[in-house]
XYZ file of C-alpha atoms in Angstrom:
391
model
C -318.341 50.727 47.491
C -315.256 50.568 49.232
C -313.201 47.755 48.475
C -309.585 46.875 50.481
C -308.297 43.486 49.498
C -308.025 41.664 46.472
C -305.008 39.184 47.010
C -303.892 36.999 50.332
C -300.011 38.130 51.129
C -297.351 35.352 53.024
C -299.689 34.070 56.159
C -303.048 34.083 54.922
C -303.046 38.366 54.866
C -304.742 40.242 52.140
C -302.527 43.151 50.484
C -305.251 46.162 49.765
C -305.834 47.581 47.076
C -303.477 50.817 46.979
C -300.515 48.629 47.679
C -301.841 46.234 44.831
C -302.898 48.510 42.086
C -300.495 51.681 43.262
C -297.784 50.744 44.899
C -296.200 47.538 43.869
C -296.897 48.846 39.881
C -294.958 52.066 41.206
C -292.217 50.690 42.057
C -292.154 48.686 39.610
C -291.602 51.446 36.270
C -289.630 53.872 39.242
C -287.199 50.443 38.821
C -287.940 50.251 35.696
C -286.732 53.131 34.942
C -283.009 53.662 36.408
C -282.671 49.768 35.052
C -282.993 50.630 31.533
C -280.990 53.955 31.755
C -278.842 52.369 33.934
C -275.380 53.291 35.409
C -277.250 56.741 35.013
C -278.009 56.706 38.934
C -274.477 55.560 39.985
C -273.548 58.972 38.550
C -276.368 61.656 38.482
C -274.413 64.297 39.685
C -271.733 64.845 37.140
C -272.878 62.511 33.611
C -275.637 62.605 30.754
C -275.868 59.435 28.507
C -275.095 59.299 25.617
C -273.146 62.675 23.466
C -273.299 65.964 23.570
C -276.503 67.902 22.328
C -279.314 69.103 23.589
C -279.026 68.021 27.496
C -276.460 70.447 27.547
C -278.976 73.215 26.836
C -281.729 71.529 29.591
C -278.884 71.353 31.754
C -278.047 74.947 31.279
C -281.904 75.624 32.054
C -281.996 74.566 35.026
C -279.570 76.414 36.728
C -280.770 79.719 34.811
C -284.391 78.993 36.259
C -283.085 78.827 40.069
C -280.830 81.902 39.385
C -283.555 83.522 37.859
C -286.362 82.912 40.040
C -284.911 83.050 42.901
C -281.670 84.866 43.356
C -282.833 88.241 40.821
C -286.623 88.128 41.104
C -286.753 88.160 37.275
C -288.620 86.138 34.615
C -285.820 83.180 33.122
C -287.549 83.183 30.070
C -285.800 86.419 28.688
C -281.624 85.825 29.046
C -280.182 89.282 28.983
C -276.292 87.743 29.149
C -277.125 85.924 26.023
C -277.045 87.233 22.469
C -275.292 89.976 24.239
C -276.344 93.422 23.692
C -279.789 92.751 22.177
C -280.411 89.165 24.740
C -282.266 85.915 23.882
C -285.594 84.825 24.179
C -286.117 81.402 25.133
C -289.129 80.918 23.023
C -287.181 80.863 19.835
C -287.620 77.612 21.475
C -288.724 74.805 23.770
C -288.903 75.588 26.863
C -290.322 72.010 29.393
C -291.365 73.532 32.576
C -293.365 70.984 33.566
C -290.414 68.822 33.658
C -288.132 71.754 34.537
C -290.662 71.553 37.676
C -289.628 67.739 38.424
C -285.921 68.860 39.035
C -285.136 72.327 39.886
C -286.001 71.728 43.530
C -282.120 69.170 42.984
C -280.406 71.748 41.787
C -280.180 72.614 45.709
C -279.109 69.507 46.626
C -276.179 68.547 43.377
C -276.592 70.966 41.621
C -277.862 71.121 37.041
C -277.178 67.740 36.068
C -278.998 65.995 38.889
C -281.713 68.016 38.124
C -281.392 67.137 34.517
C -281.070 63.336 35.270
C -283.228 63.669 38.467
C -285.921 64.975 35.609
C -285.335 62.664 33.146
C -285.408 59.409 35.305
C -288.977 61.102 36.226
C -290.304 61.025 32.238
C -289.468 57.126 32.667
C -291.580 57.018 35.678
C -294.316 59.013 34.670
C -294.645 58.327 31.060
C -295.159 54.669 32.527
C -297.447 55.175 35.370
C -299.821 57.210 33.898
C -300.505 54.556 30.728
C -300.443 51.787 33.062
C -303.403 53.927 35.266
C -305.451 54.274 31.917
C -305.207 50.415 31.218
C -305.772 48.784 34.204
C -308.201 51.131 34.800
C -309.925 50.614 31.609
C -309.649 46.878 31.507
C -309.485 46.066 35.575
C -306.850 43.997 35.036
C -302.979 44.950 36.383
C -300.723 42.755 34.027
C -302.425 44.544 31.083
C -301.433 48.291 32.465
C -297.690 46.531 33.645
C -297.511 45.816 29.650
C -299.136 48.747 28.319
C -297.448 51.095 30.276
C -293.735 49.761 29.872
C -294.525 49.423 25.724
C -295.388 53.660 26.021
C -292.460 54.561 28.745
C -289.972 52.474 27.397
C -290.688 53.131 23.737
C -288.178 53.065 20.656
C -289.135 56.505 19.506
C -288.284 57.628 23.402
C -285.283 55.683 24.191
C -283.712 57.474 21.179
C -284.769 60.595 22.781
C -283.820 60.064 25.506
C -280.622 59.991 24.366
C -279.846 63.015 22.239
C -281.504 64.155 25.488
C -284.672 66.117 23.833
C -286.581 66.187 28.147
C -289.303 69.067 25.695
C -289.920 65.445 24.014
C -289.660 63.336 26.958
C -292.766 64.794 28.573
C -295.238 62.383 27.457
C -296.724 61.651 30.065
C -300.084 63.464 29.905
C -300.662 62.021 26.573
C -302.304 58.674 28.331
C -303.968 61.010 30.683
C -305.586 63.370 28.496
C -306.816 61.077 25.478
C -308.069 59.469 29.490
C -310.157 62.070 30.193
C -311.544 63.307 26.566
C -312.261 59.838 24.853
C -314.604 58.643 27.866
C -316.256 62.634 27.567
C -316.561 61.976 23.932
C -318.588 58.211 24.986
C -320.450 59.342 27.876
C -318.339 57.388 30.402
C -317.795 57.785 33.928
C -318.179 60.934 35.933
C -318.292 63.801 33.829
C -316.783 65.845 36.188
C -313.650 64.711 37.243
C -313.105 63.583 33.326
C -312.779 67.305 32.445
C -311.114 67.866 35.000
C -308.727 65.160 34.058
C -308.866 66.171 30.200
C -308.453 69.890 30.525
C -305.557 69.272 33.611
C -303.605 66.985 31.488
C -303.613 69.051 28.426
C -302.622 72.745 30.423
C -299.917 70.020 31.665
C -298.618 68.811 28.060
C -298.574 72.415 26.718
C -295.796 72.935 29.368
C -294.051 69.956 28.765
C -293.702 70.792 24.265
C -295.634 73.032 22.543
C -294.591 70.973 19.348
C -296.812 68.421 21.830
C -300.052 70.704 22.714
C -300.188 71.278 18.631
C -300.379 67.601 17.636
C -302.215 66.789 20.494
C -304.950 69.913 19.615
C -305.059 68.843 16.122
C -305.716 65.046 16.762
C -307.972 65.701 19.314
C -310.471 68.228 16.998
C -309.730 65.636 14.298
C -310.752 62.745 15.978
C -313.458 64.392 17.821
C -314.913 65.731 15.129
C -315.501 62.721 13.392
C -316.675 60.757 15.724
C -319.514 63.975 17.055
C -320.861 63.417 13.453
C -321.098 59.252 13.461
C -322.185 60.040 16.767
C -324.908 62.774 16.193
C -326.529 62.170 19.437
C -323.775 62.837 21.799
C -323.890 66.730 20.680
C -327.398 66.672 22.430
C -325.515 65.324 25.634
C -325.804 66.804 28.974
C -322.727 65.869 30.556
C -320.446 65.979 27.606
C -320.995 70.177 27.381
C -320.450 69.866 31.459
C -317.829 68.248 30.875
C -315.827 69.982 28.208
C -316.940 72.572 31.021
C -314.800 71.664 33.256
C -311.935 70.818 30.933
C -311.631 74.597 30.855
C -312.037 74.999 33.537
C -309.097 73.453 34.657
C -307.102 73.099 31.225
C -307.369 77.301 30.408
C -305.469 78.458 33.117
C -302.324 76.445 32.306
C -302.436 76.764 28.863
C -302.078 80.219 29.039
C -299.452 79.751 31.025
C -298.065 77.288 28.415
C -298.043 79.933 25.494
C -297.354 83.185 27.176
C -294.112 83.473 26.412
C -294.526 82.238 22.432
C -297.719 85.003 21.981
C -295.042 87.213 23.980
C -292.550 86.636 21.400
C -295.101 87.205 18.644
C -296.647 90.622 19.413
C -292.849 91.731 19.679
C -292.309 90.383 15.978
C -289.605 87.752 16.978
C -290.909 84.613 15.291
C -289.622 84.060 12.814
C -292.084 82.735 9.453
C -291.769 79.507 8.108
C -293.052 77.832 4.910
C -295.192 75.440 5.462
C -292.477 72.801 2.705
C -290.082 73.555 6.029
C -291.319 70.341 7.368
C -289.573 68.319 4.306
C -286.076 68.388 6.638
C -287.592 66.978 9.975
C -290.622 64.666 8.637
C -290.573 60.612 8.924
C -290.145 58.155 6.042
C -292.875 55.226 5.685
C -290.530 53.088 6.216
C -289.262 53.901 9.566
C -293.005 52.660 10.529
C -291.593 49.856 9.578
C -287.637 49.101 10.286
C -287.264 47.992 13.928
C -284.388 50.957 16.360
C -280.548 51.326 16.019
C -281.363 50.921 19.604
C -281.849 47.613 19.545
C -280.732 44.923 21.235
C -280.297 42.200 18.181
C -279.510 43.928 15.128
C -279.649 47.531 16.305
C -276.060 47.759 14.320
C -276.954 45.880 11.564
C -279.806 48.038 11.038
C -277.183 51.246 11.072
C -274.792 49.197 8.305
C -277.396 48.058 6.333
C -280.283 50.835 5.751
C -280.048 54.851 6.058
C -280.465 56.184 9.141
C -278.899 59.528 9.565
C -282.418 60.659 10.862
C -282.440 58.025 13.032
C -284.082 59.536 16.324
C -287.109 60.827 14.215
C -286.989 57.770 12.874
C -287.186 55.586 15.391
C -290.773 55.389 15.067
C -290.975 51.994 14.779
C -293.317 50.457 17.802
C -292.130 46.806 17.929
C -293.555 43.244 16.645
C -295.927 42.284 20.354
C -297.914 45.625 20.264
C -298.262 45.308 17.577
C -299.868 42.258 17.610
C -301.508 43.068 20.995
C -303.214 45.656 19.301
C -304.529 43.765 15.958
C -305.886 41.066 19.241
C -308.416 44.233 20.522
C -309.531 45.096 17.423
C -310.211 41.239 16.663
C -311.460 41.582 20.335
C -313.650 44.760 20.295
C -317.030 43.120 19.588
C -316.714 41.139 23.146
C -317.490 43.980 25.601
C -319.676 47.707 24.462
C -316.914 49.823 25.852
C -314.478 48.986 23.341
C -316.530 49.252 20.711
C -316.214 52.541 20.224
C -312.891 53.213 22.044
C -310.195 51.187 19.011
C -311.872 52.326 16.989
C -310.914 55.840 18.306
C -307.444 55.039 19.063
C -307.102 53.214 15.338
C -308.542 57.156 14.124
C -305.753 58.739 16.268
C -303.231 56.416 15.788
C -303.286 56.580 11.890
C -304.172 60.181 12.021
C -301.001 60.456 13.601
C -299.192 59.117 10.949
C -300.209 60.696 8.084
C -298.866 63.854 9.907
C -295.735 62.339 10.469
C -295.399 61.449 7.258
C -295.867 65.880 6.855
C -296.022 66.638 3.249
C -294.054 64.810 0.749
C -293.737 61.069 0.526
C -290.711 59.867 2.275
C -288.583 56.107 2.129
C -285.947 55.455 3.170
C -285.049 59.401 3.904
C -285.564 60.104 0.578
C -288.409 61.743 -1.116
C -290.517 59.419 -3.234
C -290.502 60.589 -7.373
C -293.000 58.577 -9.523
C -291.522 58.919 -13.080
C -294.188 60.464 -15.387
C -294.615 58.246 -19.383
C -293.812 60.857 -22.084
C -296.721 62.889 -23.089
C -297.549 62.855 -19.375
C -293.959 64.560 -18.618
C -294.203 66.484 -22.021
C -297.713 68.061 -20.925
C -296.492 69.260 -17.204
C -292.776 70.403 -18.621
C -291.553 67.781 -16.120
C -289.754 64.080 -16.034
C -290.838 63.043 -11.951
C -293.361 63.779 -10.177
C -292.846 63.896 -5.773
C -295.912 62.272 -3.662
C -297.414 65.314 -1.684
């Protein structure tokens, strides 16, 4: 069945679906990306937003990749002139080749700064567009997709990492596509081959955007999927599930091998440092971070920054806002109205809870301090300590 018209235009003409559901939403997210980062668009080739930080590293990466790939014809992952004479392997930090690919062609047009800024704007556009595509397809409503894409692409989390110059952590565009394909595979929705290809290819692109995102995505996907299949054991016998997973592996494994190759290479040479599990304490979220509005909030952000401890405001910008929380509540309440929502909404809820628990790390924090409970006298004497940290 082919559908082409959905809305009347001036003069009685009707606009095709590719305009109303594709072109116009695309223009919306492109304009929103420019507007929300203004005046960056007026000085793309010479200026970076906010303070000097990781943005300089990624700007340098654009220039180095151009030189290594097209002039020196060597692997860009090893930089002999850094830490001379030993050299430096880029796998000591994140590389984000997928995000680099967004801006690399523009190095020849205006230099590395232009490339970096275009890549940053592209992450806003693509994050909004992919979240829009999933929700529009799911609900059949353009406005639902636009709202979801706006909330996702311009969340306080993304704005904070935009200001910090974390191009790797701005690479969120492929997360909606992965969970779209993956959740449909679990539930048996849609064509198994297409959903498998979508899930596999997008997971590979997640890895090429951020190894951190790849690790966390795999952890939550395995746990959520495993719990779902425990309660839906019948799906384990479904041919379309295993067919879809096969197509996912076919599409995803080559990209994942490319993504992890530099880290495996460095690890094989003994270069990757060993870290203790409790080293995550310094970067763990506080429980309060999920409730405190962002310090970038247009109305109360300054008051939040002055009133509450926000030394780790970049990592702590995890509050999603009142409107998204209310909409999530509406989705949960109305899940019974549609059969396909009855399974998807609990899956998304479980995904959010699990991701939040992982963000809290190994110890419970509140207002950027580890929560300690004062023990009663006899128990303190028995344990040989007055306080107990909550883990």
